Rosetta silent file (secondary structure, phi, psi, omega in degrees, C-alpha in Angstrom):
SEQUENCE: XXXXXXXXXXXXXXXXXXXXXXXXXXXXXXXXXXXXXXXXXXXXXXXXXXXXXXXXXXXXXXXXXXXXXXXXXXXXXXXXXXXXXXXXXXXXXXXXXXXXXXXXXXXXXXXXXXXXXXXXXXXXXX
SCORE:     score description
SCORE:     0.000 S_00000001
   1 L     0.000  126.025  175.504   74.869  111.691  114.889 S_00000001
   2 L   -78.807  154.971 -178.706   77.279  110.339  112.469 S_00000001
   3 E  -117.996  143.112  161.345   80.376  112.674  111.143 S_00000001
   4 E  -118.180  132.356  144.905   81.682  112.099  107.654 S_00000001
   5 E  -101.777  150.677 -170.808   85.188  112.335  106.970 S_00000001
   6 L  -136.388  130.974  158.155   86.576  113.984  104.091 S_00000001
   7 L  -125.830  157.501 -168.926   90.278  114.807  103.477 S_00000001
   8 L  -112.709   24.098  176.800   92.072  116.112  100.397 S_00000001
   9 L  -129.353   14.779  170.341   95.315  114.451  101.107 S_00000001
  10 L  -127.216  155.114  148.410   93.706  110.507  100.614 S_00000001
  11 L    -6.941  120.148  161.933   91.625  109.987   97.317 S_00000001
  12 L   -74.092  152.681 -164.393   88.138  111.427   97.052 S_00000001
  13 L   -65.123  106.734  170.434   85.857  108.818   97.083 S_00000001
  14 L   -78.058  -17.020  169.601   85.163  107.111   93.137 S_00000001
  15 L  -116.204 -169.144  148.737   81.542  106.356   93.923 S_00000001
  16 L   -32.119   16.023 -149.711   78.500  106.817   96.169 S_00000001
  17 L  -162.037  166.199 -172.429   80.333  106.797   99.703 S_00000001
  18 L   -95.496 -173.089  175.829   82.592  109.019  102.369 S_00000001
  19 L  -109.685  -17.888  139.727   85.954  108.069  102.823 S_00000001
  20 E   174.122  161.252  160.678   84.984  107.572  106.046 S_00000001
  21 E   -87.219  126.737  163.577   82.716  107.594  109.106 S_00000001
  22 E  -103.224  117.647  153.661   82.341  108.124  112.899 S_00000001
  23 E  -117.289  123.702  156.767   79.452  106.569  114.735 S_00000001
  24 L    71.295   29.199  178.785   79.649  106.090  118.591 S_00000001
  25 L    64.427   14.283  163.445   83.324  106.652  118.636 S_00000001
  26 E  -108.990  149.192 -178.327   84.045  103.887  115.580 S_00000001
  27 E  -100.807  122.356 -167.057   85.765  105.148  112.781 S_00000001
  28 E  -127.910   97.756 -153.470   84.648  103.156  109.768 S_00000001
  29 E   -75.999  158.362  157.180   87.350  103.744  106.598 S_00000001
  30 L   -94.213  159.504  172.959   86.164  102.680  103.336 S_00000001
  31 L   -62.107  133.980 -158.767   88.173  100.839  101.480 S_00000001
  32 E   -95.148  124.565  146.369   91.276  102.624  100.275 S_00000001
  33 L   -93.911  162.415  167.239   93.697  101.816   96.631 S_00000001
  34 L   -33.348   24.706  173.501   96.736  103.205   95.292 S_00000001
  35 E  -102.198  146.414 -152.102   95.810  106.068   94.300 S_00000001
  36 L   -69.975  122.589  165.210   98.342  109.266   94.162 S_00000001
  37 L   -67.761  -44.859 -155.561   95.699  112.029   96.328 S_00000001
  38 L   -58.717  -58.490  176.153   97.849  114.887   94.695 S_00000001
  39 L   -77.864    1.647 -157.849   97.846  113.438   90.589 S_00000001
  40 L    33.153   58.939  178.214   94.707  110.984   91.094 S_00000001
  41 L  -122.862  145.649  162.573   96.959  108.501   89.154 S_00000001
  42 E  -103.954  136.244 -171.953   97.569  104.661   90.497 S_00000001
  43 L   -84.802   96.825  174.001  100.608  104.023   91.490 S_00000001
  44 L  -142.450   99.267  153.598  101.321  100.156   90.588 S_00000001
  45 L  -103.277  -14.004  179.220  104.679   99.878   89.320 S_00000001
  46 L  -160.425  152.051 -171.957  104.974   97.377   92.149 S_00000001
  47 H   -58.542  -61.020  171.180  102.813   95.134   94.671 S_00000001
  48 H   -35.015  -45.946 -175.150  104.927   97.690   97.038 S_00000001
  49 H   -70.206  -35.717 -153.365  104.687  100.908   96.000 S_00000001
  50 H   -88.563  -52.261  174.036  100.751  100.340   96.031 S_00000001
  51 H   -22.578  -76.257  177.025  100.977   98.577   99.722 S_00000001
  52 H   -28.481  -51.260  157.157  102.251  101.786  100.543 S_00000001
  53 H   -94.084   15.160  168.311   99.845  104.484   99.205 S_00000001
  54 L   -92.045   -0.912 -169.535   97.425  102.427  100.503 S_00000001
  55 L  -112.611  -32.497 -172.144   98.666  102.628  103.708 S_00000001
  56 H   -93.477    9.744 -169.399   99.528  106.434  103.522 S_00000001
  57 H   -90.629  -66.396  165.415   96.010  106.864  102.023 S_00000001
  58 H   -30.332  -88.769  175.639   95.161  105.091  105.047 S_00000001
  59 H   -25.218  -61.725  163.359   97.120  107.227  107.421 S_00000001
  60 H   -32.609  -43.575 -156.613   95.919  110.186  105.678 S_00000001
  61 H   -81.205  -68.099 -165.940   92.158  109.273  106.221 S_00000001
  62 H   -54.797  -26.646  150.921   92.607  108.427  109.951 S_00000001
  63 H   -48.440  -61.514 -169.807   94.636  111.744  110.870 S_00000001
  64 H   -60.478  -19.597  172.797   91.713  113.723  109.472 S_00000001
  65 L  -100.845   -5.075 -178.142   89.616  112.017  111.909 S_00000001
  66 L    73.753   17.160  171.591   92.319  112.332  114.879 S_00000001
  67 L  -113.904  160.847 -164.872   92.561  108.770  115.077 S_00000001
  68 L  -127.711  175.159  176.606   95.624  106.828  114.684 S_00000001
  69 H   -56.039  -21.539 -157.105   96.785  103.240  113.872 S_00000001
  70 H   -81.111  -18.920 -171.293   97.297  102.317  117.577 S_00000001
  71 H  -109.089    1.679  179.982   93.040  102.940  117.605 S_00000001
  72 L  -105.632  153.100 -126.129   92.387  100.392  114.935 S_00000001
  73 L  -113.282  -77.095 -173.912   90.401   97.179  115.469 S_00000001
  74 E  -122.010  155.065 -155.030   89.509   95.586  112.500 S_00000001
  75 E  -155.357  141.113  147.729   91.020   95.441  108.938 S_00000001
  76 E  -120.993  100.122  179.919   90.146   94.193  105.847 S_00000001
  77 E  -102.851  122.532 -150.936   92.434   93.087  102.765 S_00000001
  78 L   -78.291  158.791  128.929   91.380   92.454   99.524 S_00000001
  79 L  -129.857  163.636 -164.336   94.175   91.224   97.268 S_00000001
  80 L   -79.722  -57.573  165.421   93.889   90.497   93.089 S_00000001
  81 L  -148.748  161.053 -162.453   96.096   87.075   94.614 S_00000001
  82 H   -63.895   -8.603  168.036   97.155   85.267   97.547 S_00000001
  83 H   -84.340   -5.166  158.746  100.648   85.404   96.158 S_00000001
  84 H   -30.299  -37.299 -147.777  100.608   88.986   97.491 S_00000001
  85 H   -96.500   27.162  162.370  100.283   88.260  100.442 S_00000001
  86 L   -77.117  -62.966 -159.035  103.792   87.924  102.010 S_00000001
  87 L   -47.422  -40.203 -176.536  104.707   90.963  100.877 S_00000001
  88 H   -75.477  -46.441  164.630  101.844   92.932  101.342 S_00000001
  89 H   -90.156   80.975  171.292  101.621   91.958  104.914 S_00000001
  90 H  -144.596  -49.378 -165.141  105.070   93.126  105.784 S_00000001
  91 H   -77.305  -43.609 -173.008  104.570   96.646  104.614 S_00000001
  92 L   -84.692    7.781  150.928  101.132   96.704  106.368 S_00000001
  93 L   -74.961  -19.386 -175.661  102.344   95.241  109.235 S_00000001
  94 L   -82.090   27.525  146.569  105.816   98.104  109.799 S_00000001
  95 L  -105.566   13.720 -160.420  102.365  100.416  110.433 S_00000001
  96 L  -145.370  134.682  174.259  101.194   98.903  113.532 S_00000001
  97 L  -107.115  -23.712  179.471  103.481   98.500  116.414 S_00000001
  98 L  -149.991 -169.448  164.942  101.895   96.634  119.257 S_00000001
  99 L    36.251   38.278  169.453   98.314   95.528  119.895 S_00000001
 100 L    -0.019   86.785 -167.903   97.667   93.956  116.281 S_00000001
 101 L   -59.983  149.053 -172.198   94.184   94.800  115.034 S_00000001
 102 E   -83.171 -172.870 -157.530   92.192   91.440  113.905 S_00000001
 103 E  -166.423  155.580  162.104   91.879   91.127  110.482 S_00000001
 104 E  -111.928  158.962  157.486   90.829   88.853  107.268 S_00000001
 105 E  -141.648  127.718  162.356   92.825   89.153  104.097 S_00000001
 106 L  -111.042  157.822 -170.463   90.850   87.718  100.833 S_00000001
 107 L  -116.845  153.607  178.949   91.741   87.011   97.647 S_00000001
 108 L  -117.722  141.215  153.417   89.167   88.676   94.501 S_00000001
 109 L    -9.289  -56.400 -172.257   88.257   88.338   91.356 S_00000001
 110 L  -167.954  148.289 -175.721   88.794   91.973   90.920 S_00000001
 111 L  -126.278  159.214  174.622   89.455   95.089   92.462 S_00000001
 112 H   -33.509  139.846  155.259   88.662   98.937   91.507 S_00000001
 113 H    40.645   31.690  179.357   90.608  100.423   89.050 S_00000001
 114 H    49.126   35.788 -178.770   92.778   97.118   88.342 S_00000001
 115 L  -121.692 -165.870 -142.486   94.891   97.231   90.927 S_00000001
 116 L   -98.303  -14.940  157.877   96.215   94.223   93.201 S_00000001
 117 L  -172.040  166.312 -165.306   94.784   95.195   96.606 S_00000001
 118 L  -129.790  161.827  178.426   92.301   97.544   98.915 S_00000001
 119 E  -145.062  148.174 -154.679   92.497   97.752  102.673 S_00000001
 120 L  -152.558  142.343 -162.116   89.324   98.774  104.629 S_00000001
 121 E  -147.735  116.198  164.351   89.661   99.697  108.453 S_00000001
 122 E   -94.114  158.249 -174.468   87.360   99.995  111.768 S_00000001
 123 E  -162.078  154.052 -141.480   89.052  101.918  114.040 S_00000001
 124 E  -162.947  120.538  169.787   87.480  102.760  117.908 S_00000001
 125 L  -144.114  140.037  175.057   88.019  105.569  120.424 S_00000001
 126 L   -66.402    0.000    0.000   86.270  105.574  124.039 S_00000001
């Protein structure tokens, strides 16, 4: 039986979809943007600031499920462009301390709600 998670301290969900899932002990995040849970506003005053509440957006989602970064696997990051991507993997790398989950990063055409990148997460408990 699959569980959906829902928390009120990451973004509800702008379409058709959970914020995330457990099947079989994988946790399967949808992808997460910059958006503020508490004002639903996006926060892009910088490539940083949005790295960030995507990350605590992240954080957010994976608490509510009792899983942590240390459980996730696979990662996917979207960015608006590839010149993002020092910066952006720096912030989202100070979230993961050992055992590196693998990962793609692409660059898109476009992303939700104009902003410059989404991160998407598998995550695994035994």
């Amino acid at each position: 039986m699959n569980k959906i998670i829902n928390t009120t301290n990451a973004p509800a969900p702008i379409g058709p979809y959970s914020q995330a899932v457990i099947a079989n002990g994988f946790l399967f995040l949808s992808g997460q943007v910059a958006i503020n849970p508490e004002s639903g506003e996006v926060m892009q005053s910088s490539i940083a600031e949005e790295t960030h509440q995507v990350m605590r957006n992240i954080k957010a989602v994976l608490l509510e499920a009792s899983y942590g970064f240390e459980d996730v696997v696979k990662t996917t990051i979207f960015l608006s462009d590839m010149s993002l991507f020092a910066e952006v993997n720096e912030i989202y790398g100070s979230f993961f301390h050992k055992n590196y989950p693998a990962r793609e990063t692409v660059a898109v055409k476009g992303l939700p709600k104009g902003v410059n990148v989404e991160i998407s997460m598998t995550a695994y408990k035994a």
